[in-house]
């Protein structure tokens, strides 16, 4: 019954959300104020009023309902077991990385992921152990948002949706695309199989993601006064790194104020 | 019998007495050695010693000021707003910013579980700087990448930014504070909120 209702409900939710978002766009500064305009473009958050509302909602849900779940999971399930779950989910989702590596023209990475899948599914016992990483092929992740980025598609505005966290319009589309195409659970759903498997899978993914990022986000929250703005900045920088896939930790580009190295000492102090 | 505590005290004394002469501080001119030294001192004198939280915080402030160029980071974080602000406000910001970092980092010192830092390599950066790439290794086999952006100053290299998993501390603060300044009452609004944050953090450190 639920599934029959959920599609129109979801559509209604998305449409009204978008309408709300468009209606509450942030005001773009005039061209006569270049510094503010540059800051507006750097922030790239045309939907900020909508996003902040969703962010507040998400934080409230998180504190009241979900946080105790993540906390108990982290506190009561031993480390190796949680790592096993992470490994299992990563292994299961290998097709997403393989397909997107190929779409990005990276045959080597696709091959590495296939071999990881074969090793971990057998020697690693259904993917619970990451034997391949110990053998020198570490985990890599590619999604359709990254593929679009390498094809030159711009990120579009920043987007914050409850339950999904920070993303951009492009990466949100990428997430949905992967979910309906390369994600094994989509293939499973093509058969007349029970839907609870899908919900268990989404639940596990969500708990795993939140638990693994919890200490980083808690840290950011404690060190910031506008957590929304800090998270937006950190998300974008981390995503930039993922898209560039550097092995040597590619650094974010320093903003240019037109005065050369922004960390150079003031001329008077030299 | 020399207990472990005696030994730690002894090595600290040797570090203080023996480490001070200028000639013995060649590591200040080597990016890799500077970071190794920072990690070693941090573990030896702060993280791995049984002292009170407040003592750890105080020691960290000394170490932090010695290895980081805080005024330079502050100017970068404020960016165009620093040029528009009064000298008094800039000074206030600098003091608060130092406190924000000292107290946020100190919060987590008690959670130290024997992690170590391993410097991998370094590359030139900017006019006369370098970026040192390192890994923080946990004893559970987990590791994460931390890069340190350095600039050459009169006394040797100083850290101006820390980049964890692609996220720059300086850029994150810069973008966050720009939003705060624009949305909550300019520079005065920012200083006000930073003061509140520092008071809260201070109360927790005790």
XYZ file of C-alpha atoms in Angstrom:
476
model
C 0.000 0.000 0.000
C 2.768 2.301 1.000
C 4.584 1.992 -2.286
C 1.443 2.933 -4.246
C 1.134 6.141 -2.288
C 4.791 6.941 -1.951
C 5.447 7.867 -5.600
C 2.820 10.643 -5.902
C 3.654 11.772 -2.404
C 7.326 12.009 -3.253
C 6.580 13.879 -6.475
C 4.361 16.311 -4.626
C 7.053 16.805 -2.018
C 9.752 17.443 -4.618
C 7.592 19.804 -6.681
C 6.454 21.829 -3.694
C 10.012 21.866 -2.409
C 11.330 23.189 -5.693
C 8.555 25.763 -5.888
C 9.372 26.876 -2.370
C 13.050 26.947 -3.259
C 12.498 29.071 -6.339
C 10.172 31.377 -4.452
C 12.763 31.873 -1.732
C 15.897 32.421 -3.756
C 18.732 34.416 -2.255
C 19.074 37.899 -3.712
C 21.991 38.310 -6.062
C 24.099 41.421 -5.272
C 24.222 44.094 -7.991
C 27.137 44.277 -10.464
C 28.166 47.590 -8.853
C 29.365 45.645 -5.811
C 31.978 43.264 -7.315
C 33.305 41.956 -3.967
C 29.849 40.892 -2.755
C 29.047 39.471 -6.175
C 32.260 37.404 -6.148
C 31.419 36.140 -2.657
C 27.893 35.258 -3.827
C 29.280 33.280 -6.752
C 31.873 31.560 -4.555
C 29.186 30.495 -2.095
C 27.038 29.300 -5.013
C 23.943 28.933 -2.870
C 21.091 30.545 -4.756
C 18.607 28.445 -2.760
C 20.018 29.478 0.613
C 16.732 30.410 2.377
C 15.170 27.085 1.278
C 18.345 25.153 2.123
C 18.609 26.685 5.570
C 15.019 25.707 6.338
C 15.698 22.132 5.226
C 18.935 22.154 7.217
C 17.126 23.200 10.403
C 14.540 20.477 9.838
C 17.272 17.904 9.221
C 19.172 18.913 12.357
C 15.995 18.663 14.426
C 15.196 15.170 13.079
C 18.780 14.220 13.660
C 18.846 15.330 17.281
C 15.466 13.973 18.289
C 15.133 10.703 16.413
C 18.176 9.613 14.482
C 21.089 10.577 16.656
C 20.318 8.034 19.393
C 20.290 5.364 16.668
C 23.695 6.345 15.280
C 25.081 6.805 18.739
C 23.948 3.354 19.924
C 25.252 1.794 16.741
C 28.655 3.365 17.277
C 28.689 2.687 20.989
C 27.369 -0.881 21.174
C 28.405 -2.504 17.922
C 32.125 -3.331 18.060
C 34.485 -1.627 15.652
C 35.333 -4.698 13.519
C 31.624 -5.477 13.028
C 30.884 -1.941 11.886
C 33.838 -2.046 9.535
C 32.469 -5.326 8.168
C 29.162 -3.593 7.387
C 30.974 -0.719 5.670
C 33.001 -3.191 3.595
C 29.916 -5.221 2.699
C 28.005 -2.158 1.467
C 30.989 -0.847 -0.471
C 31.474 -4.212 -2.136
C 27.795 -4.502 -2.993
C 27.869 -1.065 -4.613
C 30.930 -1.844 -6.760
C 28.908 -1.723 -10.033
C 28.344 2.020 -9.474
C 32.099 2.662 -9.388
C 32.810 0.309 -12.289
C 30.160 1.899 -14.551
C 31.144 5.471 -13.679
C 34.872 4.785 -14.054
C 34.140 3.520 -17.557
C 31.948 6.546 -18.315
C 34.864 8.729 -17.214
C 37.169 6.775 -19.531
C 39.159 5.317 -16.639
C 39.491 1.640 -17.593
C 42.237 1.026 -15.021
C 40.024 2.055 -12.130
C 37.125 -0.013 -13.468
C 39.437 -3.037 -13.690
C 40.748 -2.493 -10.179
C 37.208 -2.322 -8.819
C 36.199 -5.526 -10.631
C 39.207 -7.355 -9.211
C 38.480 -5.953 -5.757
C 34.911 -7.229 -6.058
C 36.062 -10.712 -7.038
C 38.658 -10.962 -4.268
C 36.483 -9.475 -1.529
C 33.355 -11.451 -2.442
C 35.268 -14.729 -2.178
C 38.338 -14.489 0.059
C 36.771 -11.569 1.928
C 33.639 -13.665 2.564
C 30.752 -11.905 0.790
C 32.571 -8.587 1.028
C 32.666 -8.309 4.823
C 36.453 -8.222 4.747
C 38.462 -5.858 2.567
C 41.232 -8.294 1.649
C 41.950 -6.455 -1.602
C 42.987 -3.303 0.287
C 45.486 -5.329 2.305
C 46.789 -6.692 -1.000
C 47.422 -3.156 -2.260
C 44.238 -2.137 -4.103
C 42.464 0.373 -1.857
C 38.772 1.213 -2.087
C 37.777 3.821 -4.654
C 34.404 5.370 -5.252
C 32.976 7.015 -8.356
C 29.408 8.208 -8.811
C 27.417 9.769 -11.615
C 27.755 13.261 -10.119
C 31.533 12.929 -10.475
C 31.092 11.568 -13.998
C 29.008 14.610 -14.965
C 31.672 16.865 -13.424
C 34.418 15.262 -15.493
C 32.208 15.761 -18.552
C 32.220 19.476 -17.730
C 28.735 19.809 -16.243
C 28.723 22.604 -13.627
C 27.619 21.785 -10.084
C 24.534 24.023 -10.087
C 23.418 25.544 -6.830
C 24.195 24.002 -3.457
C 21.298 21.897 -2.225
C 20.455 20.619 1.234
C 17.736 18.005 1.610
C 16.677 16.427 4.913
C 17.991 12.889 5.157
C 20.412 13.410 2.290
C 22.599 16.131 3.697
C 24.710 18.506 1.637
C 24.900 18.144 -2.141
C 24.600 20.152 -5.319
C 21.816 19.972 -7.893
C 24.152 18.055 -10.218
C 25.214 15.586 -7.516
C 21.630 15.116 -6.350
C 20.698 14.186 -9.896
C 23.735 11.891 -10.031
C 22.649 10.158 -6.835
C 19.160 9.509 -8.193
C 20.573 8.345 -11.537
C 22.952 5.829 -9.911
C 20.128 4.588 -7.745
C 17.937 3.737 -10.734
C 20.658 2.364 -13.015
C 23.908 0.943 -11.608
C 22.869 0.229 -8.043
C 22.344 -3.550 -7.580
C 19.248 -2.855 -5.522
C 17.633 -1.313 -8.613
C 18.234 -4.570 -10.511
C 16.796 -6.493 -7.600
C 13.689 -4.328 -7.701
C 13.069 -5.128 -11.367
C 12.016 -8.598 -10.251
C 8.842 -9.112 -8.220
C 10.861 -9.124 -5.023
C 9.774 -7.899 -1.598
C 10.407 -4.205 -1.086
C 11.627 -4.452 2.489
C 15.059 -5.444 1.166
C 15.378 -2.048 -0.485
C 14.385 -0.201 2.674
C 16.757 -2.275 4.808
C 19.502 -1.500 2.319
C 18.787 2.260 2.353
C 18.613 2.211 6.147
C 21.945 0.425 6.433
C 23.554 2.825 3.949
C 22.247 5.814 5.869
C 23.347 4.586 9.291
C 26.743 3.588 7.917
C 27.278 6.967 6.246
C 26.135 8.982 9.248
C 28.197 6.962 11.718
C 31.350 7.228 9.646
C 31.007 10.998 9.192
C 29.704 11.761 12.682
C 33.011 12.651 14.336
C 34.002 14.949 11.446
C 30.661 16.757 11.411
C 30.602 17.024 15.211
C 34.051 18.589 15.058
C 32.935 21.070 12.429
C 29.846 21.907 14.445
C 31.909 22.614 17.564
C 34.467 24.737 15.748
C 31.941 26.877 13.861
C 29.467 29.601 14.732
C 27.428 29.183 11.534
C 27.461 25.405 11.123
C 25.380 25.604 7.949
C 27.959 27.852 6.235
C 30.926 25.823 7.517
C 29.388 22.544 6.333
C 28.629 24.053 2.920
C 32.257 25.099 2.521
C 33.709 21.816 3.804
C 31.354 19.734 1.651
C 32.312 21.595 -1.501
C 36.052 21.273 -0.855
C 35.799 17.568 -0.068
C 33.691 16.970 -3.166
C 36.248 18.828 -5.278
C 38.888 16.425 -4.004
C 36.724 13.391 -4.841
C 36.123 14.650 -8.357
C 39.812 15.218 -8.964
C 40.719 11.756 -7.567
C 44.267 12.776 -6.804
C 46.448 10.277 -5.042
C 48.544 13.118 -3.559
C 45.599 14.816 -1.801
C 44.872 17.651 -4.253
C 44.704 20.936 -2.447
C 41.838 23.379 -2.738
C 42.754 26.415 -4.790
C 43.315 29.495 -2.682
C 40.922 32.342 -3.398
C 42.618 35.182 -5.240
C 42.087 38.711 -3.951
C 44.201 40.048 -6.799
C 47.170 40.541 -4.484
C 49.182 37.417 -5.190
C 49.812 34.842 -2.458
C 47.150 35.519 0.206
C 49.431 34.065 2.883
C 52.391 36.267 1.999
C 53.380 38.596 4.810
C 52.131 42.178 4.653
C 54.695 44.306 2.743
C 55.226 46.475 5.835
C 56.296 43.447 7.839
C 58.797 42.109 5.316
C 64.377 2.957 39.466
C 63.513 5.650 37.001
C 59.754 5.762 36.532
C 58.161 6.634 33.203
C 57.086 9.960 34.561
C 60.613 10.821 35.603
C 61.813 9.867 32.211
C 59.210 12.068 30.507
C 60.141 14.966 32.787
C 63.805 14.413 32.063
C 63.354 14.348 28.309
C 61.157 17.448 28.517
C 63.898 19.232 30.479
C 66.503 18.162 27.944
C 64.179 19.349 25.201
C 63.794 22.758 26.801
C 67.417 23.241 27.830
C 69.040 21.544 24.883
C 66.618 22.623 22.193
C 66.753 26.381 22.617
C 70.074 27.521 21.064
C 69.386 28.910 17.582
C 71.956 26.687 15.953
C 70.170 23.577 17.151
C 66.889 24.509 15.452
C 67.788 23.590 11.886
C 64.438 21.787 11.632
C 62.702 25.173 11.386
C 64.130 25.562 7.891
C 62.997 22.151 6.671
C 59.275 21.769 5.914
C 59.228 18.036 6.638
C 61.206 18.316 9.848
C 59.058 21.193 11.093
C 55.915 19.061 10.875
C 57.643 16.040 12.399
C 58.834 18.230 15.246
C 55.339 19.663 15.772
C 53.859 16.162 15.991
C 56.611 14.881 18.263
C 56.337 17.773 20.702
C 52.552 17.575 20.627
C 52.559 13.888 21.531
C 55.469 14.047 23.977
C 54.471 17.155 25.938
C 50.687 17.325 25.557
C 48.792 14.306 24.224
C 50.780 11.529 25.831
C 51.272 13.069 29.275
C 49.048 12.746 32.313
C 48.383 16.405 33.124
C 45.199 18.385 33.681
C 43.052 19.560 30.775
C 43.864 23.172 31.506
C 47.592 22.427 31.553
C 47.254 20.654 28.187
C 45.390 23.635 26.761
C 48.036 26.068 28.009
C 50.876 23.998 26.626
C 49.078 23.651 23.309
C 48.666 27.424 23.024
C 52.434 27.896 23.377
C 53.155 25.198 20.806
C 50.482 26.482 18.423
C 51.784 30.060 18.528
C 55.300 28.843 17.947
C 54.527 26.703 14.889
C 51.592 28.564 13.286
C 51.558 32.083 11.840
C 48.259 33.085 13.461
C 48.183 36.753 12.327
C 48.694 35.626 8.745
C 45.902 33.018 8.992
C 43.630 35.638 10.573
C 44.232 38.089 7.729
C 43.494 35.386 5.153
C 40.335 34.282 6.955
C 38.966 37.837 7.142
C 40.133 38.684 3.609
C 38.488 41.826 2.247
C 36.749 42.448 5.588
C 40.136 42.897 7.324
C 40.946 45.859 5.102
C 37.621 47.517 5.875
C 37.773 46.912 9.638
C 39.396 49.147 12.267
C 42.768 48.219 13.760
C 41.021 47.600 17.068
C 38.531 45.146 15.528
C 41.332 43.344 13.685
C 43.200 42.944 16.951
C 40.071 41.668 18.713
C 39.481 39.203 15.889
C 43.041 37.909 16.061
C 42.792 37.226 19.805
C 39.387 35.543 19.507
C 40.438 33.473 16.511
C 43.440 32.117 18.396
C 41.136 31.197 21.295
C 38.615 29.511 18.992
C 41.289 27.216 17.583
C 43.080 26.552 20.864
C 39.851 25.605 22.636
C 38.289 23.585 19.811
C 41.440 21.538 19.354
C 41.887 21.076 23.122
C 38.411 19.568 23.488
C 39.607 16.375 21.854
C 42.971 15.860 23.552
C 41.484 13.411 26.060
C 40.471 11.130 23.183
C 44.072 10.572 22.110
C 44.701 6.857 21.549
C 48.304 6.656 20.420
C 47.883 7.902 16.853
C 51.108 8.855 15.100
C 51.971 11.171 12.240
C 54.027 10.071 9.267
C 55.356 12.678 6.850
C 55.192 11.435 3.251
C 56.584 14.214 1.082
C 56.460 17.935 0.419
C 56.002 20.153 -2.618
C 56.765 23.859 -3.196
C 53.753 26.168 -2.758
C 53.225 29.903 -3.301
C 56.111 32.365 -3.385
C 58.351 30.821 -0.741
C 56.263 28.117 0.867
C 55.721 24.397 0.855
C 52.980 21.855 1.405
C 53.852 18.861 3.565
C 51.718 15.763 3.002
C 51.311 13.416 5.931
C 49.198 10.544 7.195
C 47.741 10.272 10.677
C 47.905 6.590 11.566
C 45.594 5.114 14.162
C 46.567 1.949 15.980
C 43.471 0.229 14.518
C 44.979 0.398 11.019
C 42.815 3.339 9.938
C 44.565 6.397 8.524
C 43.666 9.743 7.034
C 45.535 12.311 4.989
C 46.549 15.684 6.421
C 48.441 18.328 4.447
C 50.191 21.322 6.010
C 50.621 24.557 4.076
C 53.769 26.411 5.170
C 55.252 29.824 4.490
C 58.815 30.999 5.064
C 59.121 33.647 7.776
C 62.150 35.290 9.437
C 62.481 32.513 12.003
C 61.918 29.684 9.538
C 58.782 27.965 8.255
C 55.384 28.511 9.861
C 52.105 26.664 9.268
C 49.373 28.772 7.642
C 46.789 26.085 6.855
C 45.855 22.502 7.669
C 44.050 20.473 5.007
C 42.240 17.303 6.090
C 40.786 15.047 3.388
C 40.774 17.964 0.971
C 39.103 20.380 3.406
C 41.187 23.461 4.215
C 40.751 24.869 7.689
C 41.554 28.419 6.532
C 39.180 28.359 3.552
C 36.356 26.858 5.626
C 36.707 29.575 8.284
C 36.997 32.252 5.603
C 33.782 31.203 3.864
C 31.910 30.683 7.105
C 32.922 34.042 8.576
C 32.121 35.867 5.323
C 28.578 34.489 5.608
C 28.332 35.500 9.280
C 29.587 39.039 8.555
C 27.111 39.483 5.707
C 24.135 37.992 7.487
C 24.496 39.009 11.107
C 25.523 42.574 11.615
C 28.940 42.945 10.019
C 32.226 42.682 11.870
C 30.636 43.539 15.246
C 28.199 40.638 14.809
C 31.033 38.226 14.040
C 33.145 39.311 17.023
C 30.109 39.036 19.261
C 29.354 35.465 18.191
C 33.008 34.431 18.392
C 33.159 35.752 21.954
C 30.097 33.659 22.881
C 31.653 30.572 21.287
C 34.932 31.075 23.144
C 33.074 31.482 26.463
C 31.190 28.224 25.839
C 34.309 26.311 24.852
C 36.291 27.701 27.773
C 33.611 26.528 30.192
C 33.916 23.009 28.751
C 37.695 22.872 28.947
C 37.453 23.945 32.587
